[in-house]
Coordinates of C-alpha atoms in Angstrom, one line a residue:
X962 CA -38.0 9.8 12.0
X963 CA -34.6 10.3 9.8
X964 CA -32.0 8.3 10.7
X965 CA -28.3 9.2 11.6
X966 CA -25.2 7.1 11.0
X967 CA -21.7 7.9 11.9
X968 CA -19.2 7.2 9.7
X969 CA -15.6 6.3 11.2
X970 CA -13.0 6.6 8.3
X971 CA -9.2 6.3 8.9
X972 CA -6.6 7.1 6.8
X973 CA -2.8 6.7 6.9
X974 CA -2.7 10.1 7.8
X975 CA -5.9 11.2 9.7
X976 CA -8.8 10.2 10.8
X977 CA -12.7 11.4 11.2
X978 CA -16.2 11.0 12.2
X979 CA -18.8 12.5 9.5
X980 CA -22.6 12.3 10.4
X981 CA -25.1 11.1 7.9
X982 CA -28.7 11.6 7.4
X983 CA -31.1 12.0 4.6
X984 CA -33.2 14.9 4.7
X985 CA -35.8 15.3 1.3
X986 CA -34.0 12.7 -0.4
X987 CA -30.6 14.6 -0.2
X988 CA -27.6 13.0 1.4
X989 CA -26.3 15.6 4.2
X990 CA -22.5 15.3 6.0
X991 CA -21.2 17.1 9.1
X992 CA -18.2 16.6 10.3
X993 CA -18.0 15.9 14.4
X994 CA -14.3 15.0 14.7
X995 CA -11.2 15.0 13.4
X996 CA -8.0 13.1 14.1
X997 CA -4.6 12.7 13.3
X998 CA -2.9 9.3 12.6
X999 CA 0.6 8.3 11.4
X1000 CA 3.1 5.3 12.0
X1001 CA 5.0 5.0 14.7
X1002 CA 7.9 2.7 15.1
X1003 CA 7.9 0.2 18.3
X1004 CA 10.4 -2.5 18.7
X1005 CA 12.1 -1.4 15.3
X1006 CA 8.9 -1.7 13.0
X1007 CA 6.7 1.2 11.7
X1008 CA 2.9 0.0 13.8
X1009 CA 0.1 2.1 14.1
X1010 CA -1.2 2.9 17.4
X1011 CA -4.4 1.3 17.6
X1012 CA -5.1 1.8 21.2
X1013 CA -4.8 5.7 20.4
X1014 CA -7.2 5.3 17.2
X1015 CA -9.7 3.5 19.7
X1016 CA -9.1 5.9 21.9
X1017 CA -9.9 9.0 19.5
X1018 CA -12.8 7.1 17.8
X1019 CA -14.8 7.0 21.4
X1020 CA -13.9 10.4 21.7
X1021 CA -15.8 11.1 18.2
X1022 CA -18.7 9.2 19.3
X1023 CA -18.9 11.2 22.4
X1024 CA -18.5 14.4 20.8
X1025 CA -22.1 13.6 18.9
X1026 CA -23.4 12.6 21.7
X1027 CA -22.7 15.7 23.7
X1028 CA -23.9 17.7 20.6
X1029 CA -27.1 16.4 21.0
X1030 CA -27.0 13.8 18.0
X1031 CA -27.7 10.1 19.1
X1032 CA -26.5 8.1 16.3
X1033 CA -28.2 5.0 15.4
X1034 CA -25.2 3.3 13.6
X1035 CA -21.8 3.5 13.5
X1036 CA -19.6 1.8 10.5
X1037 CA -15.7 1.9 10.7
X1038 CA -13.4 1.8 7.4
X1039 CA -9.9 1.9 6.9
X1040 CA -6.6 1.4 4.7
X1041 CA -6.5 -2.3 3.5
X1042 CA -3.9 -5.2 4.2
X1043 CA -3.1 -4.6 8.1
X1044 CA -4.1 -7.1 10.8
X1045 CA -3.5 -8.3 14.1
X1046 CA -3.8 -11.6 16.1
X1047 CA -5.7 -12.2 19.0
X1048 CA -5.1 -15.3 21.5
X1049 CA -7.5 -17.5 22.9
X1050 CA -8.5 -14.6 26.0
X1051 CA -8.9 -11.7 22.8
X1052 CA -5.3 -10.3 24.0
X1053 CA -3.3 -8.7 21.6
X1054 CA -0.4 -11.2 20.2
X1055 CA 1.0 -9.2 17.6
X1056 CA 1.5 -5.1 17.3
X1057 CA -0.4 -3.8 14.2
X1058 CA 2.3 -3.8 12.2
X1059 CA 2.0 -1.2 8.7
X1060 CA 2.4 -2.3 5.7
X1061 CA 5.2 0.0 4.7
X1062 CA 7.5 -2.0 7.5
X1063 CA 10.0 -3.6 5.8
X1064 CA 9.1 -7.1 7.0
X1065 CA 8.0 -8.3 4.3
X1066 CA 11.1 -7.7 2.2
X1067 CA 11.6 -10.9 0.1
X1068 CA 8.9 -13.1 0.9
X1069 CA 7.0 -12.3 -2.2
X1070 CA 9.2 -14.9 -3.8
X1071 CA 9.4 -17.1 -0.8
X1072 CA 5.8 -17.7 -1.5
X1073 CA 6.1 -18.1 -5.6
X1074 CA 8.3 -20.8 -4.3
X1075 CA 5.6 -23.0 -3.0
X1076 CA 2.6 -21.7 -5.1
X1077 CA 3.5 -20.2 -8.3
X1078 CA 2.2 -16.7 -9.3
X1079 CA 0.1 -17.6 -12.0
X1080 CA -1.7 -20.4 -9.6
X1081 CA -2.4 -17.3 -6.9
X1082 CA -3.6 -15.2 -9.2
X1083 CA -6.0 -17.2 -11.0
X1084 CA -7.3 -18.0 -7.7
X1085 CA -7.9 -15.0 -5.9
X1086 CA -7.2 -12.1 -8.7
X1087 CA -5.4 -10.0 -6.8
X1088 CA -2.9 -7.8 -7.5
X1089 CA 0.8 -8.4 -6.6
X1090 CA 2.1 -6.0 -3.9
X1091 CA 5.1 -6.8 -1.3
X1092 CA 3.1 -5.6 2.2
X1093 CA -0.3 -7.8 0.7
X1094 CA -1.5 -9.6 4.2
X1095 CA -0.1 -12.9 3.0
X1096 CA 3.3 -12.0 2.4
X1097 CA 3.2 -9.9 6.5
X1098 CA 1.5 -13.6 7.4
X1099 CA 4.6 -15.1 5.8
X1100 CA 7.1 -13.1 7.4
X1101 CA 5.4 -13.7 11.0
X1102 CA 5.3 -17.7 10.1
X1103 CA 9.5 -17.2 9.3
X1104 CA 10.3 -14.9 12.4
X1105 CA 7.8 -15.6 15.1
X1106 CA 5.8 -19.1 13.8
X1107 CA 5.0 -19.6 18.1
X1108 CA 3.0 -16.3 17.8
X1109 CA 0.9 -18.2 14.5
X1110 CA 0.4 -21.0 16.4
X1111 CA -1.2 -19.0 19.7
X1112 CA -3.2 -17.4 17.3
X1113 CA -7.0 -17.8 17.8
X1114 CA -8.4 -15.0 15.9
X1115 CA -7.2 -13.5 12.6
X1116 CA -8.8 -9.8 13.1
X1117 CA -8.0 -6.8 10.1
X1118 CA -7.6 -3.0 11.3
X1119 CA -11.4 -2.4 11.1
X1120 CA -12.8 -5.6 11.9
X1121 CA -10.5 -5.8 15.6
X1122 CA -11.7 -1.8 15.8
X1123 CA -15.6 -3.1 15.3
X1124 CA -14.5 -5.7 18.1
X1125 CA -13.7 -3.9 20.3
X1126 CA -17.1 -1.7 20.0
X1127 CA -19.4 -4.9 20.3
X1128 CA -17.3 -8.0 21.2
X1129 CA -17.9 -9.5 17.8
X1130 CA -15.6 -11.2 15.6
X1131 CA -16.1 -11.5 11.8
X1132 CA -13.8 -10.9 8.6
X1133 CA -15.5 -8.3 6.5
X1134 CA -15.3 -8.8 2.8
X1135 CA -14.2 -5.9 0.8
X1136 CA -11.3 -5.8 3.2
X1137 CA -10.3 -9.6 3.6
X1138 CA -10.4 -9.8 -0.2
X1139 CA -7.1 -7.5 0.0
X1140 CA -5.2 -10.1 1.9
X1141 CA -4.7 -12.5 -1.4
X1142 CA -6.2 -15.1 1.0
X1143 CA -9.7 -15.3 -0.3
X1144 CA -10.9 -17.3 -3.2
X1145 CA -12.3 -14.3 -5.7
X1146 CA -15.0 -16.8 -7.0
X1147 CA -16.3 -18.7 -4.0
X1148 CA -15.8 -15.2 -2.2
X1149 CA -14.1 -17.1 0.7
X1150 CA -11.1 -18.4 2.5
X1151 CA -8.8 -20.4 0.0
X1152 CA -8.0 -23.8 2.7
X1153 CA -5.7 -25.1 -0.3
X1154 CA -3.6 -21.5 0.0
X1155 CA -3.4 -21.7 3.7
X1156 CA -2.4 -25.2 3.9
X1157 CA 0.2 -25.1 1.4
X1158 CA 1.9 -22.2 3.6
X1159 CA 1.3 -23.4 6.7
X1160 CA -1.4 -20.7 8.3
X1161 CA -4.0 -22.1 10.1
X1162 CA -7.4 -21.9 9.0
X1163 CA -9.0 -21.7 12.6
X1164 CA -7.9 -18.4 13.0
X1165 CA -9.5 -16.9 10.3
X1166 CA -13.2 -15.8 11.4
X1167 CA -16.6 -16.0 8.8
X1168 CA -16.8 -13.5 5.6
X1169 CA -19.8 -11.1 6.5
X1170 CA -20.6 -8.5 3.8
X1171 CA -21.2 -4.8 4.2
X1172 CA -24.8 -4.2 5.3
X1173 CA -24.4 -6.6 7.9
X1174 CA -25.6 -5.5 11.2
X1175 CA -22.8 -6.7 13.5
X1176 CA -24.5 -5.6 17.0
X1177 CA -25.1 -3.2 19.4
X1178 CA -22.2 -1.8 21.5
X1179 CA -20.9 -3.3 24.4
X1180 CA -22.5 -2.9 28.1
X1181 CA -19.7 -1.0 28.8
X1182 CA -19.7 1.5 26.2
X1183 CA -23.0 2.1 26.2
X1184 CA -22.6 2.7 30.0
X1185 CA -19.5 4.9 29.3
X1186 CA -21.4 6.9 26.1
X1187 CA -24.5 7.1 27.8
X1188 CA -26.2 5.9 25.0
X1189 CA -26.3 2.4 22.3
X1190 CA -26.3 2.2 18.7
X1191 CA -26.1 -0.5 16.2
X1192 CA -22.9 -1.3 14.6
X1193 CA -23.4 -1.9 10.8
X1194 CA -20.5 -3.4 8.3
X1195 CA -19.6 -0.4 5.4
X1196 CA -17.1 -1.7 2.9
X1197 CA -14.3 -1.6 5.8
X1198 CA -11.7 -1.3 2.9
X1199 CA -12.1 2.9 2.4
X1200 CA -11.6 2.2 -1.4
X1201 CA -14.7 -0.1 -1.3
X1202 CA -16.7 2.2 0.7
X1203 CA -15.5 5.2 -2.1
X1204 CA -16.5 3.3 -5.2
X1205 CA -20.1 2.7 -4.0
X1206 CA -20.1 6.6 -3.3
X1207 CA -19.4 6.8 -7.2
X1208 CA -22.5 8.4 -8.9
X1209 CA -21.9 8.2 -12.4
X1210 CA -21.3 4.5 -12.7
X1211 CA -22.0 4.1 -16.4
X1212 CA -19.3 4.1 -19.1
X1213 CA -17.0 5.9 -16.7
X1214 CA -13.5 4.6 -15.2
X1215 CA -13.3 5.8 -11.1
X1216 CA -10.4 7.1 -9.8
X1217 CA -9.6 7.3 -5.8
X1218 CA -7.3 10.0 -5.0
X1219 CA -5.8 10.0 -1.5
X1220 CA -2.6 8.9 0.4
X1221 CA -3.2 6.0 -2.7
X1222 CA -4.7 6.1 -6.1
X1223 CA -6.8 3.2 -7.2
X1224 CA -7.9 3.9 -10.7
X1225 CA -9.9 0.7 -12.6
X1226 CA -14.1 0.0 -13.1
X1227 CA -16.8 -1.9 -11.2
X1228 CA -17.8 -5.5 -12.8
X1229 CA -19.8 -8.4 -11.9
X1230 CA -17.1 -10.5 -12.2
X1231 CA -13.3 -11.3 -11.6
X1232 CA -11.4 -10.8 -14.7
X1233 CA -8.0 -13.5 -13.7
X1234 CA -7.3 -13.0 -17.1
X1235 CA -3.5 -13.4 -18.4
X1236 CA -3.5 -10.0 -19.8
X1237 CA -5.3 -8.7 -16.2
X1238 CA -1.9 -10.3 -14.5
X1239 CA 0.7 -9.0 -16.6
X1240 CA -0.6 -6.2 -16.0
X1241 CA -1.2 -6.4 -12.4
X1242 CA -4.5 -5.9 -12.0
X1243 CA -6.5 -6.8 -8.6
X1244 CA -10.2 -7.8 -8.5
X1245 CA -10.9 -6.6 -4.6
X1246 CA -14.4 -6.9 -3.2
X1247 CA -17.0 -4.3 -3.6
X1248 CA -20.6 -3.9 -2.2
X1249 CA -23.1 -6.5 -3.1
X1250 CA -20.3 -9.0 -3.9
X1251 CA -19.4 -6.7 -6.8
X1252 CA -15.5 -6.4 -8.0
X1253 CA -13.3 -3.5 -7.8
X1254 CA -11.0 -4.2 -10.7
X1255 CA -8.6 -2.1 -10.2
X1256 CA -4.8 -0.8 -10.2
X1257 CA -3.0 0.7 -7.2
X1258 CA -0.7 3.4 -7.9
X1259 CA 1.4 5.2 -5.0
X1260 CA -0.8 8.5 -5.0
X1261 CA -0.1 11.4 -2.8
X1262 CA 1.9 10.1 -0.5
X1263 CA 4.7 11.2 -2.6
X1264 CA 3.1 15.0 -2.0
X1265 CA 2.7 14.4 1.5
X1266 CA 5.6 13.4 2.3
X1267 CA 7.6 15.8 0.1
X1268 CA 5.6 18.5 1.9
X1269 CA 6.9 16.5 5.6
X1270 CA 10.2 16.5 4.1
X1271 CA 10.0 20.8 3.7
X1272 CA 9.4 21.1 7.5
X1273 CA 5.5 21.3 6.5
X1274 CA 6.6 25.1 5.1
X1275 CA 4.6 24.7 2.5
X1276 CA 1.0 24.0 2.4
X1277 CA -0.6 21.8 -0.5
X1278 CA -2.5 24.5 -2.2
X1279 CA 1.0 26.6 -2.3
X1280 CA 2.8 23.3 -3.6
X1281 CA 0.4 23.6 -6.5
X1282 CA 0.9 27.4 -6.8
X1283 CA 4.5 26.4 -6.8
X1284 CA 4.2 23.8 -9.5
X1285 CA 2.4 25.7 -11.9
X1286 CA 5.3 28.3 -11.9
X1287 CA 7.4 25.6 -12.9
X1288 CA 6.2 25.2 -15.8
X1289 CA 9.2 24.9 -17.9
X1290 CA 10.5 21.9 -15.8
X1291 CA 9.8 18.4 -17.0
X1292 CA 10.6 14.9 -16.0
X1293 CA 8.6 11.7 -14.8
X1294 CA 9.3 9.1 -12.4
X1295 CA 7.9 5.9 -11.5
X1296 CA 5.6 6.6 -9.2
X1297 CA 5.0 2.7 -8.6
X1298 CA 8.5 2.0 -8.1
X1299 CA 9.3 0.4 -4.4
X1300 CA 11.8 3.0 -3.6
X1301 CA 9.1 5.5 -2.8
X1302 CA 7.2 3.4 -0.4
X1303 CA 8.7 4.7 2.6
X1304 CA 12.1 6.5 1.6
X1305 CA 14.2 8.6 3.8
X1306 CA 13.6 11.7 2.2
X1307 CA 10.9 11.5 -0.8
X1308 CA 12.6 14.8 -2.2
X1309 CA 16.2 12.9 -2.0
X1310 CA 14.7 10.4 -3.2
X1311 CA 12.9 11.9 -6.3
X1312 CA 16.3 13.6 -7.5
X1313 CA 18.2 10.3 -7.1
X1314 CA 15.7 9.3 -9.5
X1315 CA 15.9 11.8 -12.1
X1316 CA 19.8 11.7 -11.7
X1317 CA 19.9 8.1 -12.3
X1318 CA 17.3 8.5 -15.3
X1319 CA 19.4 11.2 -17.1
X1320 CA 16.7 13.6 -16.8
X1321 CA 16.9 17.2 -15.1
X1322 CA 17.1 17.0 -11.4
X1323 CA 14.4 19.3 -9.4
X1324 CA 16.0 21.8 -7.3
X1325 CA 13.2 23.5 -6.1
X1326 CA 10.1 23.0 -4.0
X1327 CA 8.0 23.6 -7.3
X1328 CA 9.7 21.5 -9.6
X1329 CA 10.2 19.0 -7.3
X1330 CA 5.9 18.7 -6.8
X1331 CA 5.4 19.4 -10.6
X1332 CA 7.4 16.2 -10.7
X1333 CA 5.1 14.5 -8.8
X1334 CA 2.1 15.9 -10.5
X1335 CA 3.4 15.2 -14.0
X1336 CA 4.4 11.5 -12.9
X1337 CA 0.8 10.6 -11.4
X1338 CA -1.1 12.3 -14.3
X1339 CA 1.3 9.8 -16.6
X1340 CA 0.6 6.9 -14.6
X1341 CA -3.2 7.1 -14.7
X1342 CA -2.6 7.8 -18.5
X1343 CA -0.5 4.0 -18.4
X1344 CA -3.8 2.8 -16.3
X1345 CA -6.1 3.9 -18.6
X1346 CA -4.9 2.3 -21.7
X1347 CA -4.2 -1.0 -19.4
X1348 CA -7.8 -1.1 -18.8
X1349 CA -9.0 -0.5 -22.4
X1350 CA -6.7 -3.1 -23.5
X1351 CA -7.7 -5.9 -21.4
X1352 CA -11.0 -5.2 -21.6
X1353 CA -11.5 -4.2 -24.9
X1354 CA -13.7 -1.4 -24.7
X1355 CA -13.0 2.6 -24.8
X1356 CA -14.3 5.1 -21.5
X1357 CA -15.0 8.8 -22.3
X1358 CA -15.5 9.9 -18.7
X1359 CA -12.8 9.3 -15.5
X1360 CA -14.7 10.6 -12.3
X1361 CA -12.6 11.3 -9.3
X1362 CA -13.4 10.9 -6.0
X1363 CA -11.9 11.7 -2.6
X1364 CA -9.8 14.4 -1.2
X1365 CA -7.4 14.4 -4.2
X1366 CA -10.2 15.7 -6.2
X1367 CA -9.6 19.4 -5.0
X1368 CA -6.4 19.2 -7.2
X1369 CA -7.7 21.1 -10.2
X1370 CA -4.0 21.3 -11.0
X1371 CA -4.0 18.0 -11.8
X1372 CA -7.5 16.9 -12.4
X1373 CA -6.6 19.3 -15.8
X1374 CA -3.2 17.3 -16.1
X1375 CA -5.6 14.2 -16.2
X1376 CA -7.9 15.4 -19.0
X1377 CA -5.2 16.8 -20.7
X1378 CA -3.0 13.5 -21.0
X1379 CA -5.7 10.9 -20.9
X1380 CA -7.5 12.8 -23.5
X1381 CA -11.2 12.4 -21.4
X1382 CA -13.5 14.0 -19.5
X1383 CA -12.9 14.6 -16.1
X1384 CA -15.0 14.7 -13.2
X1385 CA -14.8 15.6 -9.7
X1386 CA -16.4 14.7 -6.2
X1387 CA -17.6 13.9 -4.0
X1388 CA -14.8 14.8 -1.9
X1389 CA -16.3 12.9 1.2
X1390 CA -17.0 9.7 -0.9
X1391 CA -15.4 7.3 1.1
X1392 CA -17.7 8.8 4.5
X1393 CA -20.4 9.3 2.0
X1394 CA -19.8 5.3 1.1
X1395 CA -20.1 3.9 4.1
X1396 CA -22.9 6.1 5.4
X1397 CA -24.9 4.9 2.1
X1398 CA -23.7 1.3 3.5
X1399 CA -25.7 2.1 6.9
X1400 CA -28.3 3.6 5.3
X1401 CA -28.8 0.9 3.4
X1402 CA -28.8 -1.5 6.2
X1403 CA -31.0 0.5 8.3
X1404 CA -33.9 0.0 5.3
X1405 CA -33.5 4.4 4.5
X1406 CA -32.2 3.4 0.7
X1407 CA -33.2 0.6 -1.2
X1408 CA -30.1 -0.5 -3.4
X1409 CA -27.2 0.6 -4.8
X1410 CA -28.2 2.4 -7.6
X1411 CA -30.3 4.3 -5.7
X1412 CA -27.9 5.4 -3.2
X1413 CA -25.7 6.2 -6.4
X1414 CA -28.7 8.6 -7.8
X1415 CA -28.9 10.1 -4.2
X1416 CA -25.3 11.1 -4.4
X1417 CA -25.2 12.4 -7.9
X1418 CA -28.3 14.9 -6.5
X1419 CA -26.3 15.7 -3.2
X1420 CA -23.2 16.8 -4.1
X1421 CA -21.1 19.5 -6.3
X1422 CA -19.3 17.7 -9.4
X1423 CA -17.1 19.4 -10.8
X1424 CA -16.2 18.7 -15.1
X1425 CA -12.5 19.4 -16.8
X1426 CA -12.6 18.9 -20.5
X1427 CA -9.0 18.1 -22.6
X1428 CA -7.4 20.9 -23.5
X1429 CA -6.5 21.0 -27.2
X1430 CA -2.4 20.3 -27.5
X1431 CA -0.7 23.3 -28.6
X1432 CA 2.1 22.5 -31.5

């Protein structure tokens, strides 16, 4: 009998359930549920509300239920970085705090100041970002060290979420890599980095890899579902759980368009390299102890929020629409610049930019999102040539995955610039990622390539080719 698995996957800005099954050795996807999800801000710091993303996640799973469809996994991924502490009874200490809150303004260089960059890097090969969970550790040792010391467990977004379905506590990989905590070679916590800032180790809980099969739900939930299921690891981080949903993994660089863009390529090892830091690359943890080696770049949350920032007047499609009839505006910002983490207005923002650049200001709603698109096309362009530079090899291909792959605005703008073949979808592969996870678990695939070659069969991809320049 075919197995089902439910795939939990929450972004910065929504969530979902999608069921998974194999049917003929195709891959099928339903959506059951659908969710919203944004900040909020408690006590003066953006949080996210995890008792409501608990809350909507059972709701899922008893939506399937009530459809008639008894799961027999369930795998949880999210955004990366985030955390909270539990005390000694598993009571929250801490809110979960988002990394866009400014508390970790600074302390970047607080922490060069007791282990230099270059010593970080080599050890865990991560790229250098401001919210990264050891600066947010950092700030909570400065403003609230009692809160560290109460601390008995160390939990990340999805591993507290997967708590809280079985009463299990582990650190899963792909996502505790992101905290620039873990040693990339012996693909665990780095005692010598703890101890030189003052984090205790004891809160931190083992490393367990996607595949594992955490548990079955808790007595009460099962009660309260009227049914059990096993609860299976995915790649937690959503980026890990989209790069294993990549199906042409060949000579091909991936590209995960969302609320962020992680562009980079899949290798056995960690490249700490001194060209790989300069350029500030990360080596996160993919499936079967792989590496993501990767760049991220600030992705469509600029569109998002510049369509938030127009009263939501506009929908994205009609943003596009809008940008291609501005076609004689041009100017580029950088889209990795901290002023457009979290800005007041993202439109305000963007003109401030373009003033203080010397280039023309966007007025309109158009020009303002052709900004955008123009800005992340020429960022991936940067990316690309980072990559073939410290690796020393060319790619012909660039597949893009996730739900900024609809964009054929600019999936063109990234042929056209990068001067390479483009391809799009899956759209779902971060669901499709950590259903494969699940699956693979559950003994229904046998490895990773395989699960690749089941997606490639499974799902629409869409090619752009270069356009030729015109003089």
């Amino acid at each position: 009998m075919k197995k089902h698995c439910l795939a939990v996957d929450i972004g910065a800005s929504s969530g979902r359930l999608m069921l998974g099954c194999l049917e003929n050795r195709q891959l099928e996807l339903k959506e059951i549920y659908r969710f919203e999800n944004q900040m909020i801000q408690l006590d003066g710091q953006y949080c996210w509300d995890i008792d409501r993303l608990f809350a909507e996640i059972k709701t899922g799973i008893s939506r399937c239920v009530q459809a008639g469809v008894q799961p027999d996994s369930i795998g949880i991924d999210t955004w990366a970085v985030d955390f909270v502490l539990l005390d000694e009874q598993d009571r929250l200490l801490t809110k979960a705090v988002a990394y866009r809150d400014a508390r970790t303004d600074g302390m970047m260089e607080k922490v060069f100041r007791r282990i230099p960059k270059e010593a970080l890097y080599a050890k865990t090969g991560i790229q250098f970002l401001k919210f990264n969970t050891i600066y947010q550790l950092y700030s909570l040792k400065q403003s609230e060290p009692e809160t560290l010391e109460k601390a008995a467990a160390f939990l990340m977004i999805p591993d507290y979420l997967h708590f809280l379905l079985t009463g299990k506590k582990v650190n899963e990989y792909t996502n505790a890599t992101s905290t620039q905590l873990v040693n990339a070679k012996e693909k665990n916590w780095d005692e010598a980095i703890l101890a030189e800032l003052g984090i205790s180790r004891s809160m931190f809980q083992q490393i367990a890899p996607p595949k594992t099969i955490l548990g079955n739900l808790t007595a009460e939930l099962v009660k309260e579902f009227g049914s059990d299921m096993q609860v299976v690891l995915p790649a937690t981080h959503d980026t890990g759980s989209a790069v294993a949903a990549v199906p042409d993994h060949g000579e091909t660089i991936y590209l995960s368009s969302g609320t962020w863009s992680l562009i980079g390529v899949e290798s056995a090892e960690p490249n700490s390299t001194a060209k790989a830091l300069d350029y500030n690359y990360t080596n996160e943890g993919g499936i079967d102890y792989r590496y993501r080696f990767l760049k991220n770049i600030m992705g469509l949350w600029m569109i998002q929020e510049v369509k938030r920032n127009y009263h939501d007047h506009y929908s994205f499609s009609e943003l596009v629409d809008l940008a291609r009839e501005a076609s004689d505006y041009s100017a580029i910002v950088n889209v990795n610049d901290d002023r457009f983490l979290n800005p007041v207005s993202m439109v305000a923002e963007i003109q401030d930019c373009c003033r203080e650049t010397d280039q023309p200001v966007p007025t309109s709603p158009g020009e303002v999102a052709k900004c955008v698109y123009d800005s992340l096309a020429v960022s991936y362009q940067q990316a690309v040539e980072e990559i073939e530079d410290i690796l020393g090899k060319t790619y012909a291909k660039i597949n893009v995955i996730g739900g900024g792959c609809q964009n054929e605005m600019l999936n063109q703008l990234i042929a056209d610039v990068t001067n390479k073949e483009v391809n799009a979808g899956p759209v779902e592969a971060t669901a499709i990622g950590n259903i494969v996870a699940q699956l693979m678990a559950l003994g229904e695939m046998n490895d990773i390539e395989e699960a690749r070659a089941i997606v490639q069969k499974s799902f629409a991809i869409k090619k752009y080719f270069p356009r030729q320049k015109m003089n």
